[in-house]
């Protein structure tokens, strides 16, 4: 089972992005589960959620305490202690940022890091500061071993249309991978 945690801010589309992933996973015959967690429910406040993907039925219904993969929709959340809490050794981190890898203070257990300016790509392609579908492109590149990129694109298309698929494709093509 793959366990992931998503970190973002209200209004960035964290929940919708995770729902699209779950739909894509289910469409390929696997099982997916997303449990959102909201603190203060308002635009701009920190939100996070827990995603699980498996080849068999997922019975556990708890938070993800030791994620293999972190998806961070807003780099201002990186200094928060809870963002990297429990990240497994050799963890994968996908970050929406304009910063270089050298400018980020990443934990030692982050061994694979993917950086993309999802906000900039979203503003250019969908004309809105909602990086969710753009982050799905970076996510697909980082998680090719368990997500079908074509099926994910079909789910983005069904939910949000052409501009969002294009935004995701740009992120898929531009995301930068770093091995630490």
PDB file of C-alpha atoms in Angstrom:
ATOM      1  CA  UNK A   1       0.000   0.000   0.000  1.00  0.00           C
ATOM      2  CA  UNK A   2       1.206   3.503  -0.852  1.00  0.00           C
ATOM      3  CA  UNK A   3       0.505   6.135   1.776  1.00  0.00           C
ATOM      4  CA  UNK A   4       0.695   9.831   0.939  1.00  0.00           C
ATOM      5  CA  UNK A   5       0.025  13.079   2.691  1.00  0.00           C
ATOM      6  CA  UNK A   6      -1.042  16.293   0.969  1.00  0.00           C
ATOM      7  CA  UNK A   7      -0.337  19.756   2.394  1.00  0.00           C
ATOM      8  CA  UNK A   8      -1.797  22.945   0.997  1.00  0.00           C
ATOM      9  CA  UNK A   9      -3.903  25.971   1.728  1.00  0.00           C
ATOM     10  CA  UNK A  10      -7.645  26.397   1.457  1.00  0.00           C
ATOM     11  CA  UNK A  11      -8.554  27.348  -2.100  1.00  0.00           C
ATOM     12  CA  UNK A  12      -5.641  25.561  -3.786  1.00  0.00           C
ATOM     13  CA  UNK A  13      -7.743  22.537  -4.706  1.00  0.00           C
ATOM     14  CA  UNK A  14      -6.036  19.927  -2.513  1.00  0.00           C
ATOM     15  CA  UNK A  15      -9.248  17.955  -1.988  1.00  0.00           C
ATOM     16  CA  UNK A  16     -10.257  18.029  -5.664  1.00  0.00           C
ATOM     17  CA  UNK A  17      -6.762  16.929  -6.724  1.00  0.00           C
ATOM     18  CA  UNK A  18      -6.875  13.965  -4.361  1.00  0.00           C
ATOM     19  CA  UNK A  19     -10.385  13.035  -5.519  1.00  0.00           C
ATOM     20  CA  UNK A  20      -9.158  13.000  -9.122  1.00  0.00           C
ATOM     21  CA  UNK A  21      -6.275  10.708  -8.131  1.00  0.00           C
ATOM     22  CA  UNK A  22      -8.662   8.332  -6.366  1.00  0.00           C
ATOM     23  CA  UNK A  23     -10.948   8.292  -9.443  1.00  0.00           C
ATOM     24  CA  UNK A  24      -8.011   7.568 -11.746  1.00  0.00           C
ATOM     25  CA  UNK A  25      -6.747   4.779  -9.489  1.00  0.00           C
ATOM     26  CA  UNK A  26     -10.206   3.174  -9.294  1.00  0.00           C
ATOM     27  CA  UNK A  27     -10.584   3.473 -13.092  1.00  0.00           C
ATOM     28  CA  UNK A  28      -7.486   1.269 -13.461  1.00  0.00           C
ATOM     29  CA  UNK A  29      -8.843  -1.434 -11.140  1.00  0.00           C
ATOM     30  CA  UNK A  30      -6.974  -0.431  -8.005  1.00  0.00           C
ATOM     31  CA  UNK A  31      -8.259   0.946  -4.732  1.00  0.00           C
ATOM     32  CA  UNK A  32      -7.891   4.487  -3.484  1.00  0.00           C
ATOM     33  CA  UNK A  33      -8.936   6.431  -0.437  1.00  0.00           C
ATOM     34  CA  UNK A  34      -8.629  10.095   0.528  1.00  0.00           C
ATOM     35  CA  UNK A  35      -9.370  11.533   3.943  1.00  0.00           C
ATOM     36  CA  UNK A  36      -9.259  15.349   4.046  1.00  0.00           C
ATOM     37  CA  UNK A  37      -8.461  17.272   7.220  1.00  0.00           C
ATOM     38  CA  UNK A  38      -9.536  20.864   7.633  1.00  0.00           C
ATOM     39  CA  UNK A  39      -8.531  23.139  10.450  1.00  0.00           C
ATOM     40  CA  UNK A  40     -10.069  26.561  10.045  1.00  0.00           C
ATOM     41  CA  UNK A  41     -12.221  26.215   6.939  1.00  0.00           C
ATOM     42  CA  UNK A  42     -11.336  29.356   5.064  1.00  0.00           C
ATOM     43  CA  UNK A  43      -9.343  30.324   2.026  1.00  0.00           C
ATOM     44  CA  UNK A  44      -5.616  30.461   2.745  1.00  0.00           C
ATOM     45  CA  UNK A  45      -5.608  28.425   5.936  1.00  0.00           C
ATOM     46  CA  UNK A  46      -3.500  25.245   6.032  1.00  0.00           C
ATOM     47  CA  UNK A  47      -5.280  22.049   4.983  1.00  0.00           C
ATOM     48  CA  UNK A  48      -3.983  18.547   4.611  1.00  0.00           C
ATOM     49  CA  UNK A  49      -5.221  15.132   3.736  1.00  0.00           C
ATOM     50  CA  UNK A  50      -4.303  11.494   3.630  1.00  0.00           C
ATOM     51  CA  UNK A  51      -4.277   9.369   0.495  1.00  0.00           C
ATOM     52  CA  UNK A  52      -3.874   5.632   0.189  1.00  0.00           C
ATOM     53  CA  UNK A  53      -3.531   3.551  -2.977  1.00  0.00           C
ATOM     54  CA  UNK A  54      -3.405  -0.232  -3.123  1.00  0.00           C
ATOM     55  CA  UNK A  55      -4.074  -3.237  -5.344  1.00  0.00           C
ATOM     56  CA  UNK A  56      -6.485  -4.601  -2.746  1.00  0.00           C
ATOM     57  CA  UNK A  57      -9.310  -3.232  -0.618  1.00  0.00           C
ATOM     58  CA  UNK A  58      -8.183  -0.578   1.872  1.00  0.00           C
ATOM     59  CA  UNK A  59      -9.697  -1.209   5.297  1.00  0.00           C
ATOM     60  CA  UNK A  60      -7.690   1.237   7.391  1.00  0.00           C
ATOM     61  CA  UNK A  61      -9.439   4.602   7.916  1.00  0.00           C
ATOM     62  CA  UNK A  62      -6.931   6.656   9.866  1.00  0.00           C
ATOM     63  CA  UNK A  63      -4.562   9.502   9.260  1.00  0.00           C
ATOM     64  CA  UNK A  64      -1.314   8.722   7.467  1.00  0.00           C
ATOM     65  CA  UNK A  65       1.380   8.991  10.113  1.00  0.00           C
ATOM     66  CA  UNK A  66       4.362   7.726   8.086  1.00  0.00           C
ATOM     67  CA  UNK A  67       3.875   8.791   4.463  1.00  0.00           C
ATOM     68  CA  UNK A  68       6.114   7.530   1.697  1.00  0.00           C
ATOM     69  CA  UNK A  69       5.200  10.547  -0.401  1.00  0.00           C
ATOM     70  CA  UNK A  70       4.436  14.164   0.500  1.00  0.00           C
ATOM     71  CA  UNK A  71       2.726  16.518  -1.924  1.00  0.00           C
ATOM     72  CA  UNK A  72       3.145  20.157  -0.885  1.00  0.00           C
ATOM     73  CA  UNK A  73       0.975  22.666  -2.746  1.00  0.00           C
ATOM     74  CA  UNK A  74       2.507  25.737  -1.071  1.00  0.00           C
ATOM     75  CA  UNK A  75       6.184  26.108  -0.165  1.00  0.00           C
ATOM     76  CA  UNK A  76       5.320  28.458   2.714  1.00  0.00           C
ATOM     77  CA  UNK A  77       4.209  25.320   4.557  1.00  0.00           C
ATOM     78  CA  UNK A  78       7.699  23.780   4.450  1.00  0.00           C
ATOM     79  CA  UNK A  79       8.906  25.371   7.727  1.00  0.00           C
ATOM     80  CA  UNK A  80       5.904  23.981   9.606  1.00  0.00           C
ATOM     81  CA  UNK A  81       6.941  21.028  11.764  1.00  0.00           C
ATOM     82  CA  UNK A  82       3.966  18.882  10.744  1.00  0.00           C
ATOM     83  CA  UNK A  83       4.753  19.092   7.036  1.00  0.00           C
ATOM     84  CA  UNK A  84       7.609  16.577   7.136  1.00  0.00           C
ATOM     85  CA  UNK A  85       6.524  14.762  10.292  1.00  0.00           C
ATOM     86  CA  UNK A  86       6.771  10.997   9.875  1.00  0.00           C
ATOM     87  CA  UNK A  87       8.173  11.054   6.335  1.00  0.00           C
ATOM     88  CA  UNK A  88       9.648   7.621   5.715  1.00  0.00           C
ATOM     89  CA  UNK A  89      13.338   7.095   5.070  1.00  0.00           C
ATOM     90  CA  UNK A  90      13.922   7.521   1.318  1.00  0.00           C
ATOM     91  CA  UNK A  91      10.736   9.578   1.097  1.00  0.00           C
ATOM     92  CA  UNK A  92       9.499  11.336  -2.012  1.00  0.00           C
ATOM     93  CA  UNK A  93       8.512  15.006  -1.803  1.00  0.00           C
ATOM     94  CA  UNK A  94       6.710  16.934  -4.553  1.00  0.00           C
ATOM     95  CA  UNK A  95       6.708  20.712  -4.023  1.00  0.00           C
ATOM     96  CA  UNK A  96       5.044  23.647  -5.749  1.00  0.00           C
ATOM     97  CA  UNK A  97       7.791  26.284  -5.603  1.00  0.00           C
ATOM     98  CA  UNK A  98       9.803  28.812  -7.583  1.00  0.00           C
ATOM     99  CA  UNK A  99      12.770  28.218  -5.280  1.00  0.00           C
ATOM    100  CA  UNK A 100      15.808  26.153  -6.168  1.00  0.00           C
ATOM    101  CA  UNK A 101      16.613  22.932  -4.347  1.00  0.00           C
ATOM    102  CA  UNK A 102      19.428  24.755  -2.502  1.00  0.00           C
ATOM    103  CA  UNK A 103      16.986  27.307  -1.086  1.00  0.00           C
ATOM    104  CA  UNK A 104      14.790  24.671   0.534  1.00  0.00           C
ATOM    105  CA  UNK A 105      15.438  23.273   3.976  1.00  0.00           C
ATOM    106  CA  UNK A 106      14.532  19.630   3.416  1.00  0.00           C
ATOM    107  CA  UNK A 107      14.873  16.797   5.924  1.00  0.00           C
ATOM    108  CA  UNK A 108      17.526  14.108   5.492  1.00  0.00           C
ATOM    109  CA  UNK A 109      14.940  11.388   4.898  1.00  0.00           C
ATOM    110  CA  UNK A 110      13.728  13.164   1.716  1.00  0.00           C
ATOM    111  CA  UNK A 111      15.702  11.263  -0.900  1.00  0.00           C
ATOM    112  CA  UNK A 112      13.755  12.137  -4.032  1.00  0.00           C
ATOM    113  CA  UNK A 113      12.429  15.666  -4.498  1.00  0.00           C
ATOM    114  CA  UNK A 114      10.347  17.003  -7.378  1.00  0.00           C
ATOM    115  CA  UNK A 115      10.058  20.764  -7.843  1.00  0.00           C
ATOM    116  CA  UNK A 116       7.655  22.603 -10.124  1.00  0.00           C
ATOM    117  CA  UNK A 117       6.272  26.141 -10.283  1.00  0.00           C
ATOM    118  CA  UNK A 118       2.684  24.895 -10.365  1.00  0.00           C
ATOM    119  CA  UNK A 119       1.289  28.285  -9.430  1.00  0.00           C
ATOM    120  CA  UNK A 120       3.039  29.995 -12.342  1.00  0.00           C
ATOM    121  CA  UNK A 121       1.962  27.279 -14.772  1.00  0.00           C
ATOM    122  CA  UNK A 122      -1.646  27.462 -13.528  1.00  0.00           C
ATOM    123  CA  UNK A 123      -1.733  31.241 -13.870  1.00  0.00           C
ATOM    124  CA  UNK A 124      -0.425  30.961 -17.417  1.00  0.00           C
ATOM    125  CA  UNK A 125      -2.756  28.176 -18.566  1.00  0.00           C
ATOM    126  CA  UNK A 126      -5.964  28.408 -16.552  1.00  0.00           C
ATOM    127  CA  UNK A 127      -5.612  32.074 -15.552  1.00  0.00           C
ATOM    128  CA  UNK A 128      -6.295  31.262 -11.891  1.00  0.00           C
ATOM    129  CA  UNK A 129      -4.127  30.719  -8.835  1.00  0.00           C
ATOM    130  CA  UNK A 130      -5.395  27.188  -8.275  1.00  0.00           C
ATOM    131  CA  UNK A 131      -2.449  24.804  -8.727  1.00  0.00           C
ATOM    132  CA  UNK A 132      -4.286  21.518  -8.096  1.00  0.00           C
ATOM    133  CA  UNK A 133      -4.449  20.068 -11.611  1.00  0.00           C
ATOM    134  CA  UNK A 134      -0.987  21.407 -12.347  1.00  0.00           C
ATOM    135  CA  UNK A 135       0.350  19.557  -9.313  1.00  0.00           C
ATOM    136  CA  UNK A 136      -1.309  16.410 -10.663  1.00  0.00           C
ATOM    137  CA  UNK A 137       1.052  16.548 -13.632  1.00  0.00           C
ATOM    138  CA  UNK A 138       4.083  16.701 -11.330  1.00  0.00           C
ATOM    139  CA  UNK A 139       2.533  13.980  -9.176  1.00  0.00           C
ATOM    140  CA  UNK A 140       2.072  11.710 -12.203  1.00  0.00           C
ATOM    141  CA  UNK A 141       5.724  12.108 -13.188  1.00  0.00           C
ATOM    142  CA  UNK A 142       6.918  11.342  -9.650  1.00  0.00           C
ATOM    143  CA  UNK A 143       4.547   8.417  -9.147  1.00  0.00           C
ATOM    144  CA  UNK A 144       4.629   6.668 -12.520  1.00  0.00           C
ATOM    145  CA  UNK A 145       4.894   3.303 -10.782  1.00  0.00           C
ATOM    146  CA  UNK A 146       1.306   3.433  -9.495  1.00  0.00           C
ATOM    147  CA  UNK A 147      -0.615   6.111 -11.416  1.00  0.00           C
ATOM    148  CA  UNK A 148      -1.605   5.857 -15.078  1.00  0.00           C
ATOM    149  CA  UNK A 149      -0.877   9.275 -16.607  1.00  0.00           C
ATOM    150  CA  UNK A 150      -3.348   8.842 -19.471  1.00  0.00           C
ATOM    151  CA  UNK A 151      -6.178   7.858 -17.131  1.00  0.00           C
ATOM    152  CA  UNK A 152      -5.308  10.723 -14.798  1.00  0.00           C
ATOM    153  CA  UNK A 153      -5.478  13.146 -17.742  1.00  0.00           C
ATOM    154  CA  UNK A 154      -8.887  11.753 -18.699  1.00  0.00           C
ATOM    155  CA  UNK A 155     -10.125  12.384 -15.166  1.00  0.00           C
ATOM    156  CA  UNK A 156      -8.757  15.944 -15.192  1.00  0.00           C
ATOM    157  CA  UNK A 157     -10.478  16.497 -18.550  1.00  0.00           C
ATOM    158  CA  UNK A 158     -13.809  15.181 -17.259  1.00  0.00           C
ATOM    159  CA  UNK A 159     -13.711  17.371 -14.159  1.00  0.00           C
ATOM    160  CA  UNK A 160     -12.066  20.594 -15.370  1.00  0.00           C
ATOM    161  CA  UNK A 161     -11.520  20.620 -19.154  1.00  0.00           C
ATOM    162  CA  UNK A 162      -8.777  21.338 -21.683  1.00  0.00           C
ATOM    163  CA  UNK A 163      -6.920  24.210 -19.996  1.00  0.00           C
ATOM    164  CA  UNK A 164      -6.389  22.136 -16.860  1.00  0.00           C
ATOM    165  CA  UNK A 165      -5.169  19.130 -18.848  1.00  0.00           C
ATOM    166  CA  UNK A 166      -2.702  21.426 -20.619  1.00  0.00           C
ATOM    167  CA  UNK A 167      -1.558  22.854 -17.287  1.00  0.00           C
ATOM    168  CA  UNK A 168      -1.003  19.349 -15.922  1.00  0.00           C
ATOM    169  CA  UNK A 169       0.931  18.354 -19.056  1.00  0.00           C
ATOM    170  CA  UNK A 170       3.210  21.382 -18.763  1.00  0.00           C
ATOM    171  CA  UNK A 171       3.979  20.455 -15.145  1.00  0.00           C
ATOM    172  CA  UNK A 172       4.554  16.817 -16.146  1.00  0.00           C
ATOM    173  CA  UNK A 173       7.079  17.996 -18.727  1.00  0.00           C
ATOM    174  CA  UNK A 174       8.758  20.670 -16.570  1.00  0.00           C
ATOM    175  CA  UNK A 175       8.951  19.107 -13.117  1.00  0.00           C
ATOM    176  CA  UNK A 176      12.563  18.789 -11.949  1.00  0.00           C
ATOM    177  CA  UNK A 177      13.710  15.702 -10.105  1.00  0.00           C
ATOM    178  CA  UNK A 178      16.499  15.768  -7.514  1.00  0.00           C
ATOM    179  CA  UNK A 179      18.038  12.797  -5.747  1.00  0.00           C
ATOM    180  CA  UNK A 180      19.470  13.773  -2.383  1.00  0.00           C
TER     181      UNK A 180
END
